[in-house]
């Protein structure tokens, strides 16, 4: 693959998925795309780039984008955001939404499902306190491969042990050979959808709680700001956003503001939200 | 400094677990069976115990029963660490007073995540 071809590939990935790949990441491209080449019977990365440029195969483009995503995740990742859900957010919205008994949650980069399922299990545990509530968990990702795995709900022994309390494993999983499958009633709580964050997502409707964790780190600052602004737009006025442990909105956008009492929790910035009402349609 | 006791008849497993625990700033002691483990607990009660199931002299299950029968023995977090990985075993362990359960083989991330979940990670390592 020539320098020019590598640049073309980087540009392609950036426009398709937002992935901002620095020039020193050649090794990453080589290791991740070799399986795509094999699958599509393409003999080299040069050839792959030529095929993509020619725009002949949607399937190849999709496979290339998906192969370049990083899907690492685990149950109750970093613990903090899930403690916050249980101890702060649920009590808050149980009170604030008592009249509608409706709660909408979005996992904006759900990967193989551990994040939405962690929330679903916490909600199941809280169910006795929520009679008659209607809860939506929308879980989306750009990779159909991870979405399929999430929907099936099978995890290996390593995956079910990373962060998942044993009591929840015993309660909500069944052993199938050397795999563990999450219970149908938990699976049924999560609505998985294909969604590319660089595209419009207004159609999802309004959310009370958004988990957008460990995906914006792959985007450049402009796109990061754009996605955060659009997330803020579909959050309820008193909605909550949770980012990954190493992420922040600080210096990226003023549409959101850090909750001083809770690390990693963001709410809509009332001051900057107001002028947007006059800017509908304009970008 | 948080104190971790590893009870396992396999020297290899003890070594691996010790390395992980020490990497997380635990002070570590080892015992090769439940009986030696109980003696160690009498000398000083650990903050967390990594416990194998099948061991000669006294197995992990009997150890746990003995430990939890005393008032001081309620304190340590006990993590079973065993190749027994069926639901029935896990349920028995939890009923006997285990706090967590790790199915072998495991890795550093799993052990660290369990420690974090149990809230026993030394301050310098908790997120
Ligand atoms: C590292 S995982 C994060 C999973 C989970 N949120 C967590 O924190 O554990 C990042 C996920 O973002 C997805 N992703 C990458 N670019 C995306 C885009 N443009 N739109 C939607 N999802 C994207 C990847 O497919 C991947 O599954």
Coordinates of C-alpha atoms and ligand atoms in Angstrom, one line a residue:
Chain A
X1 CA 0.0 0.0 0.0
X2 CA 1.5 3.3 -1.1
X3 CA 1.4 6.5 1.1
X4 CA -1.3 7.9 -1.2
X5 CA -3.4 4.8 -0.9
X6 CA -3.1 4.8 2.9
X7 CA -4.2 8.5 2.9
X8 CA -7.1 7.6 0.7
X9 CA -8.1 4.9 3.1
X10 CA -7.8 7.2 6.1
X11 CA -10.0 9.8 4.3
X12 CA -12.6 7.1 3.5
X13 CA -12.8 5.9 7.1
X14 CA -13.1 9.5 8.3
X15 CA -16.0 10.3 6.1
X16 CA -17.7 7.0 6.7
X17 CA -17.5 6.4 10.4
X18 CA -15.7 9.5 11.8
X19 CA -12.6 7.4 12.7
X20 CA -9.7 9.8 12.8
X21 CA -6.7 7.6 12.1
X22 CA -3.3 9.2 12.6
X23 CA -0.6 8.5 9.9
X24 CA 1.3 6.3 12.3
X25 CA -1.5 3.8 12.5
X26 CA -0.5 1.9 9.4
X27 CA 0.1 -1.3 11.4
X28 CA -3.4 -1.1 12.7
X29 CA -4.9 -1.0 9.2
X30 CA -2.7 -3.8 8.1
X31 CA -3.6 -6.1 11.0
X32 CA -7.3 -5.4 10.9
X33 CA -7.9 -5.4 7.2
X34 CA -6.1 -8.6 6.3
X35 CA -9.1 -10.7 7.3
X36 CA -11.3 -8.5 5.1
X37 CA -9.0 -9.1 2.2
X38 CA -9.2 -12.8 2.7
X39 CA -13.0 -12.7 2.9
X40 CA -13.4 -10.7 -0.3
X41 CA -10.6 -12.6 -2.1
X42 CA -8.5 -9.5 -2.5
X43 CA -4.8 -10.0 -2.7
X44 CA -3.4 -6.8 -1.1
X45 CA -4.4 -3.7 0.7
X46 CA -3.6 -1.7 -2.4
X47 CA -6.1 -3.7 -4.3
X48 CA -8.6 -3.2 -1.4
X49 CA -8.2 0.6 -1.6
X50 CA -8.6 0.5 -5.4
X51 CA -11.9 -1.4 -5.0
X52 CA -13.1 1.0 -2.4
X53 CA -12.2 4.0 -4.6
X54 CA -14.0 2.5 -7.5
X55 CA -17.1 2.2 -5.3
X56 CA -18.1 -1.1 -6.7
X57 CA -19.0 -3.0 -3.5
X58 CA -21.1 -1.7 -0.7
X59 CA -20.4 -4.9 1.3
X60 CA -16.7 -4.4 1.1
X61 CA -17.0 -0.8 2.2
X62 CA -19.1 -1.8 5.2
X63 CA -16.8 -4.7 6.1
X64 CA -13.8 -2.3 6.0
X65 CA -15.5 0.2 8.2
X66 CA -16.6 -2.5 10.7
X67 CA -13.2 -4.1 10.8
X68 CA -11.6 -0.8 11.8
X69 CA -13.9 -0.3 14.8
X70 CA -12.6 -1.1 18.3
X71 CA -15.3 -3.1 20.1
X72 CA -13.7 -3.7 23.5
X73 CA -16.3 -3.5 26.3
X74 CA -17.4 -5.3 29.4
X75 CA -20.2 -5.6 31.9
X76 CA -20.4 -2.7 34.4
X77 CA -17.3 -1.1 32.8
X78 CA -15.6 1.3 35.2
X79 CA -18.3 0.6 37.8
X80 CA -18.9 4.3 38.5
X81 CA -21.3 5.1 35.7
X82 CA -23.5 2.1 36.8
X83 CA -23.3 3.1 40.5
X84 CA -24.5 6.5 39.4
X85 CA -27.3 5.0 37.4
X86 CA -28.5 3.0 40.4
X87 CA -27.9 5.5 43.2
X88 CA -28.5 8.9 41.5
X89 CA -30.2 8.7 38.2
X90 CA -32.9 6.0 38.9
X91 CA -34.0 7.7 42.1
X92 CA -34.0 11.1 40.3
X93 CA -36.1 10.0 37.4
X94 CA -38.4 7.8 39.5
X95 CA -39.4 11.1 41.1
X96 CA -39.3 13.4 38.1
X97 CA -41.1 11.0 35.8
X98 CA -43.6 9.7 38.3
X99 CA -46.6 11.2 36.3
X100 CA -45.7 9.6 33.0
X101 CA -43.9 6.5 34.3
X102 CA -41.8 6.5 31.3
X103 CA -38.0 6.4 31.0
X104 CA -35.9 6.4 27.8
X105 CA -32.3 5.4 27.8
X106 CA -29.9 5.3 24.9
X107 CA -26.5 3.5 24.6
X108 CA -25.0 5.3 21.7
X109 CA -22.1 2.9 21.0
X110 CA -23.4 -0.4 22.5
X111 CA -20.8 -2.7 20.9
X112 CA -21.5 -6.4 21.9
X113 CA -24.2 -5.4 24.4
X114 CA -22.5 -5.5 27.8
X115 CA -23.4 -1.8 28.5
X116 CA -27.1 -1.9 27.7
X117 CA -27.5 -5.3 29.4
X118 CA -25.8 -4.0 32.6
X119 CA -28.4 -1.3 32.7
X120 CA -31.2 -3.7 31.9
X121 CA -30.2 -6.0 34.8
X122 CA -30.1 -3.0 37.2
X123 CA -33.6 -2.0 36.0
X124 CA -34.8 -5.6 36.4
X125 CA -33.5 -5.5 40.0
X126 CA -35.3 -2.2 40.5
X127 CA -38.5 -3.4 38.9
X128 CA -40.4 -4.0 42.2
X129 CA -40.0 -0.3 42.8
X130 CA -41.3 0.6 39.4
X131 CA -44.7 -1.0 38.9
X132 CA -46.4 0.1 35.6
X133 CA -43.3 1.8 34.3
X134 CA -42.5 1.7 30.6
X135 CA -38.8 1.7 29.9
X136 CA -37.0 1.9 26.6
X137 CA -33.4 1.0 26.2
X138 CA -32.2 1.8 22.7
X139 CA -28.8 0.4 22.0
X140 CA -27.0 1.3 18.7
X141 CA -23.8 0.8 17.0
X142 CA -22.3 1.2 13.5
X143 CA -21.2 -2.4 13.4
X144 CA -23.8 -4.9 12.5
X145 CA -21.5 -7.7 13.5
X146 CA -21.4 -6.6 17.1
X147 CA -25.1 -5.9 17.1
X148 CA -25.8 -9.5 16.0
X149 CA -23.6 -10.8 18.9
X150 CA -25.4 -8.4 21.3
X151 CA -28.8 -9.6 20.2
X152 CA -27.9 -13.3 20.5
X153 CA -26.6 -12.6 24.0
X154 CA -23.9 -15.3 24.2
X155 CA -20.7 -14.5 26.1
X156 CA -17.7 -16.6 26.9
X157 CA -16.3 -17.3 30.4
X158 CA -13.9 -14.4 30.3
X159 CA -16.5 -12.0 29.1
X160 CA -19.0 -12.9 31.9
X161 CA -16.3 -12.5 34.5
X162 CA -15.1 -9.1 33.7
X163 CA -17.1 -6.8 35.9
X164 CA -20.2 -8.9 36.2
X165 CA -21.1 -9.6 39.8
X166 CA -21.5 -13.4 40.3
X167 CA -24.9 -13.0 41.8
X168 CA -26.1 -11.4 38.6
X169 CA -24.5 -14.1 36.5
X170 CA -26.3 -16.8 38.5
X171 CA -29.6 -14.9 38.3
X172 CA -29.7 -13.8 34.7
X173 CA -27.5 -16.2 32.6
X174 CA -27.8 -19.8 31.6
X175 CA -24.8 -22.0 30.8
X176 CA -24.9 -23.3 27.2
X177 CA -21.8 -25.5 26.6
X178 CA -18.8 -23.3 27.4
X179 CA -20.8 -20.2 26.7
X180 CA -23.2 -18.2 28.9
X181 CA -26.4 -16.7 27.5
X182 CA -28.3 -13.8 29.0
X183 CA -31.9 -14.4 29.9
X184 CA -34.6 -13.8 27.3
X185 CA -36.4 -11.3 29.6
X186 CA -33.2 -9.1 29.8
X187 CA -32.6 -9.4 26.0
X188 CA -36.2 -8.3 25.4
X189 CA -35.6 -5.1 27.3
X190 CA -33.1 -3.8 24.8
X191 CA -33.9 -2.6 21.3
X192 CA -30.8 -2.9 19.1
X193 CA -30.4 -0.7 16.1
X194 CA -27.8 0.1 13.5
X195 CA -26.9 3.7 13.7
X196 CA -23.9 5.8 12.5
X197 CA -23.3 8.7 14.9
X198 CA -22.0 10.9 12.2
X199 CA -25.4 10.8 10.6
X200 CA -28.6 12.4 11.9
X201 CA -30.3 10.6 14.8
X202 CA -33.1 12.9 15.7
X203 CA -35.6 10.2 14.7
X204 CA -34.7 8.3 17.8
X205 CA -36.8 10.8 19.8
X206 CA -36.0 12.3 23.2
X207 CA -33.9 10.5 25.9
X208 CA -33.7 11.0 29.6
X209 CA -30.3 9.2 29.9
X210 CA -27.6 8.8 27.3
X211 CA -24.5 6.6 27.6
X212 CA -22.0 7.6 25.0
X213 CA -18.9 5.9 26.2
X214 CA -15.6 5.2 24.6
X215 CA -16.5 6.1 21.1
X216 CA -15.9 9.8 20.8
X217 CA -12.3 9.2 21.6
X218 CA -11.9 7.9 18.0
X219 CA -13.3 11.1 16.4
X220 CA -11.5 14.4 15.7
X221 CA -12.5 17.4 17.9
X222 CA -14.9 19.0 15.4
X223 CA -16.9 15.8 15.0
X224 CA -16.8 15.1 18.7
X225 CA -18.3 18.6 19.3
X226 CA -20.9 18.1 16.6
X227 CA -22.0 14.7 18.0
X228 CA -22.2 16.0 21.5
X229 CA -24.2 19.0 20.4
X230 CA -26.7 16.7 18.6
X231 CA -26.9 14.4 21.6
X232 CA -27.7 17.4 23.8
X233 CA -30.5 18.3 21.4
X234 CA -32.3 15.0 21.9
X235 CA -31.8 15.0 25.6
X236 CA -34.7 15.9 27.9
X237 CA -34.2 19.3 29.5
X238 CA -33.2 17.5 32.7
X239 CA -31.5 14.7 30.8
X240 CA -28.2 13.1 31.8
X241 CA -25.2 12.1 29.7
X242 CA -22.5 9.7 30.7
X243 CA -19.1 9.6 28.9
X244 CA -16.2 7.2 29.2
X245 CA -13.7 7.4 32.0
X246 CA -11.1 9.4 30.0
X247 CA -13.6 11.6 28.2
X248 CA -14.9 15.1 28.8
X249 CA -17.0 17.8 27.2
X250 CA -14.7 20.4 28.7
X251 CA -13.2 22.6 25.9
X252 CA -15.2 20.5 23.3
X253 CA -18.7 22.0 23.5
X254 CA -20.6 24.3 25.8
X255 CA -23.9 22.5 25.0
X256 CA -23.3 20.3 28.0
X257 CA -22.0 20.9 31.5
X258 CA -20.4 18.7 34.1
X259 CA -22.4 17.9 37.2
X260 CA -20.2 19.2 39.9
X261 CA -21.4 16.6 42.4
X262 CA -20.9 13.5 40.2
X263 CA -17.8 12.7 38.3
X264 CA -18.5 11.7 34.7
X265 CA -22.1 12.9 34.7
X266 CA -23.2 15.7 32.3
X267 CA -26.4 17.7 31.9
X268 CA -27.6 20.1 29.3
X269 CA -26.3 23.6 29.7
X270 CA -29.4 25.7 30.0
X271 CA -27.6 28.9 29.1
X272 CA -26.4 27.6 25.7
X273 CA -29.5 25.6 25.0
X274 CA -31.8 28.6 24.8
X275 CA -30.4 30.3 21.6
X276 CA -30.7 27.0 19.7
X277 CA -34.4 27.5 19.6
X278 CA -33.8 30.2 17.0
X279 CA -31.3 28.2 15.1
X280 CA -33.5 25.3 14.1
X281 CA -32.5 23.9 10.7
X282 CA -29.4 26.0 10.5
X283 CA -26.0 24.3 11.0
Chain B
X1 CA -1.9 -1.8 53.2
X2 CA -4.7 -4.1 52.2
X3 CA -4.0 -7.7 53.0
X4 CA -4.8 -10.6 50.7
X5 CA -4.6 -14.3 51.6
X6 CA -4.3 -16.8 48.8
X7 CA -5.4 -20.4 49.7
X8 CA -4.6 -22.8 46.9
X9 CA -2.8 -26.1 46.7
X10 CA -1.2 -25.3 43.4
X11 CA 2.0 -23.4 43.8
X12 CA 1.7 -22.1 40.2
X13 CA -1.8 -20.6 40.9
X14 CA -0.6 -19.0 44.1
X15 CA 2.3 -17.5 42.3
X16 CA 0.2 -16.0 39.5
X17 CA -2.5 -14.7 41.9
X18 CA 0.3 -13.2 44.1
X19 CA 1.7 -11.4 41.2
X20 CA -1.6 -9.9 40.3
X21 CA -2.5 -8.9 43.9
X22 CA 1.0 -7.4 44.5
X23 CA 0.7 -5.5 41.3
X24 CA -2.5 -4.0 42.8
X25 CA -0.5 -3.1 45.9
X26 CA -1.9 -5.8 48.2
X27 CA 0.3 -7.3 50.9
X28 CA 0.1 -11.1 50.2
X29 CA 0.3 -14.3 52.2
X30 CA -0.2 -17.9 50.9
X31 CA -1.6 -21.1 52.4
X32 CA -1.7 -24.5 50.7
X33 CA -4.9 -25.7 52.2
X34 CA -7.9 -24.6 54.3
X35 CA -6.4 -25.6 57.6
X36 CA -3.3 -23.6 57.0
X37 CA -5.6 -20.8 55.8
X38 CA -7.5 -20.8 59.1
X39 CA -4.3 -20.6 61.1
X40 CA -3.3 -17.6 59.0
X41 CA -6.6 -16.0 59.6
X42 CA -6.2 -16.5 63.3
X43 CA -2.9 -14.7 63.2
X44 CA -4.2 -11.8 61.2
X45 CA -7.6 -11.5 59.5
X46 CA -7.2 -10.7 55.8
X47 CA -9.2 -8.0 53.9
X48 CA -9.7 -10.5 51.0
X49 CA -9.2 -14.2 50.6
X50 CA -8.8 -16.0 47.2
X51 CA -10.0 -19.5 47.8
X52 CA -9.6 -22.7 45.8
X53 CA -12.3 -25.4 46.2
X54 CA -10.5 -28.8 45.9
X55 CA -7.5 -29.1 48.2
X56 CA -6.1 -31.9 50.4
X57 CA -6.5 -31.8 54.2
X58 CA -9.3 -29.2 54.2
X59 CA -11.1 -28.0 51.1
X60 CA -12.2 -24.4 50.4
X61 CA -15.9 -25.1 51.2
X62 CA -15.1 -26.4 54.7
X63 CA -12.7 -23.5 55.2
X64 CA -15.4 -21.0 54.4
X65 CA -17.9 -22.7 56.7
X66 CA -15.4 -22.6 59.6
X67 CA -14.4 -19.0 58.8
X68 CA -18.0 -17.7 58.6
X69 CA -18.9 -19.5 61.9
X70 CA -16.8 -17.0 63.9
X71 CA -17.7 -13.3 64.4
X72 CA -14.3 -12.1 63.2
X73 CA -14.6 -14.3 60.2
X74 CA -17.5 -12.3 58.8
X75 CA -15.2 -9.4 57.8
X76 CA -13.0 -10.7 54.9
X77 CA -14.3 -10.7 51.4
X78 CA -14.0 -14.2 50.1
X79 CA -13.5 -14.9 46.4
X80 CA -13.7 -18.5 45.3
X81 CA -11.2 -19.2 42.6
X82 CA -11.8 -22.6 41.0
X83 CA -12.2 -24.8 37.9
X84 CA -15.6 -25.8 39.1
X85 CA -17.8 -23.7 36.9
X86 CA -21.4 -25.0 37.1
X87 CA -24.2 -23.0 38.5
X88 CA -24.9 -25.5 41.4
X89 CA -21.4 -25.1 42.7
X90 CA -21.5 -21.3 42.4
X91 CA -24.8 -21.2 44.3
X92 CA -23.5 -23.5 47.1
X93 CA -20.4 -21.2 47.4
X94 CA -22.6 -18.1 47.7
X95 CA -24.9 -19.8 50.2
X96 CA -21.9 -20.7 52.3
X97 CA -20.9 -17.0 52.5
X98 CA -18.7 -16.4 49.5
X99 CA -18.8 -12.8 48.1
X100 CA -17.5 -13.6 44.6
X101 CA -16.6 -16.4 42.4
X102 CA -13.9 -16.7 39.7
X103 CA -13.9 -19.6 37.2
X104 CA -10.4 -20.7 36.2
X105 CA -8.8 -19.9 33.9
X106 CA -8.9 -16.2 34.7
X107 CA -6.7 -13.3 33.9
X108 CA -5.4 -10.1 35.6
X109 CA -8.3 -8.1 34.3
X110 CA -10.9 -10.4 35.8
X111 CA -9.2 -10.5 39.2
X112 CA -8.7 -6.7 39.2
X113 CA -12.4 -6.2 38.2
X114 CA -13.6 -8.5 41.1
X115 CA -11.4 -6.7 43.6
X116 CA -12.8 -3.3 42.4
X117 CA -16.4 -4.6 42.5
X118 CA -15.9 -5.8 46.1
X119 CA -14.4 -2.4 47.0
X120 CA -11.2 -4.0 48.4
X121 CA -8.7 -2.4 46.0
X122 CA -6.1 -0.4 47.8
X123 CA -6.8 3.3 47.5
X124 CA -4.0 4.0 45.0
X125 CA -5.7 1.5 42.5
X126 CA -9.4 2.3 42.8
X127 CA -10.9 4.2 39.9
Ligands
LIG1 C1 -14.9 0.7 22.5 S1 -16.6 0.4 22.1 C2 -17.5 1.1 23.4 C3 -18.5 0.1 24.0 C4 -19.2 0.6 25.3 N1 -19.9 1.9 25.1 C5 -18.2 0.8 26.4 O1 -17.8 1.9 26.8 O2 -17.7 -0.3 26.9 C6 -16.8 1.5 20.7 C7 -18.0 1.2 19.8 O3 -18.3 2.3 19.0 C8 -18.7 1.9 17.7 N2 -18.6 3.0 16.8 C9 -17.4 3.5 16.2 N3 -17.7 4.5 15.3 C10 -19.1 4.6 15.4 C11 -20.0 5.5 14.7 N4 -19.6 6.4 13.8 N5 -21.3 5.4 15.0 C12 -21.7 4.5 15.9 N6 -20.9 3.7 16.5 C13 -19.6 3.7 16.3 C14 -17.8 0.7 17.4 O4 -18.4 -0.1 16.5 C15 -17.7 0.1 18.8 O5 -18.6 -1.0 19.0

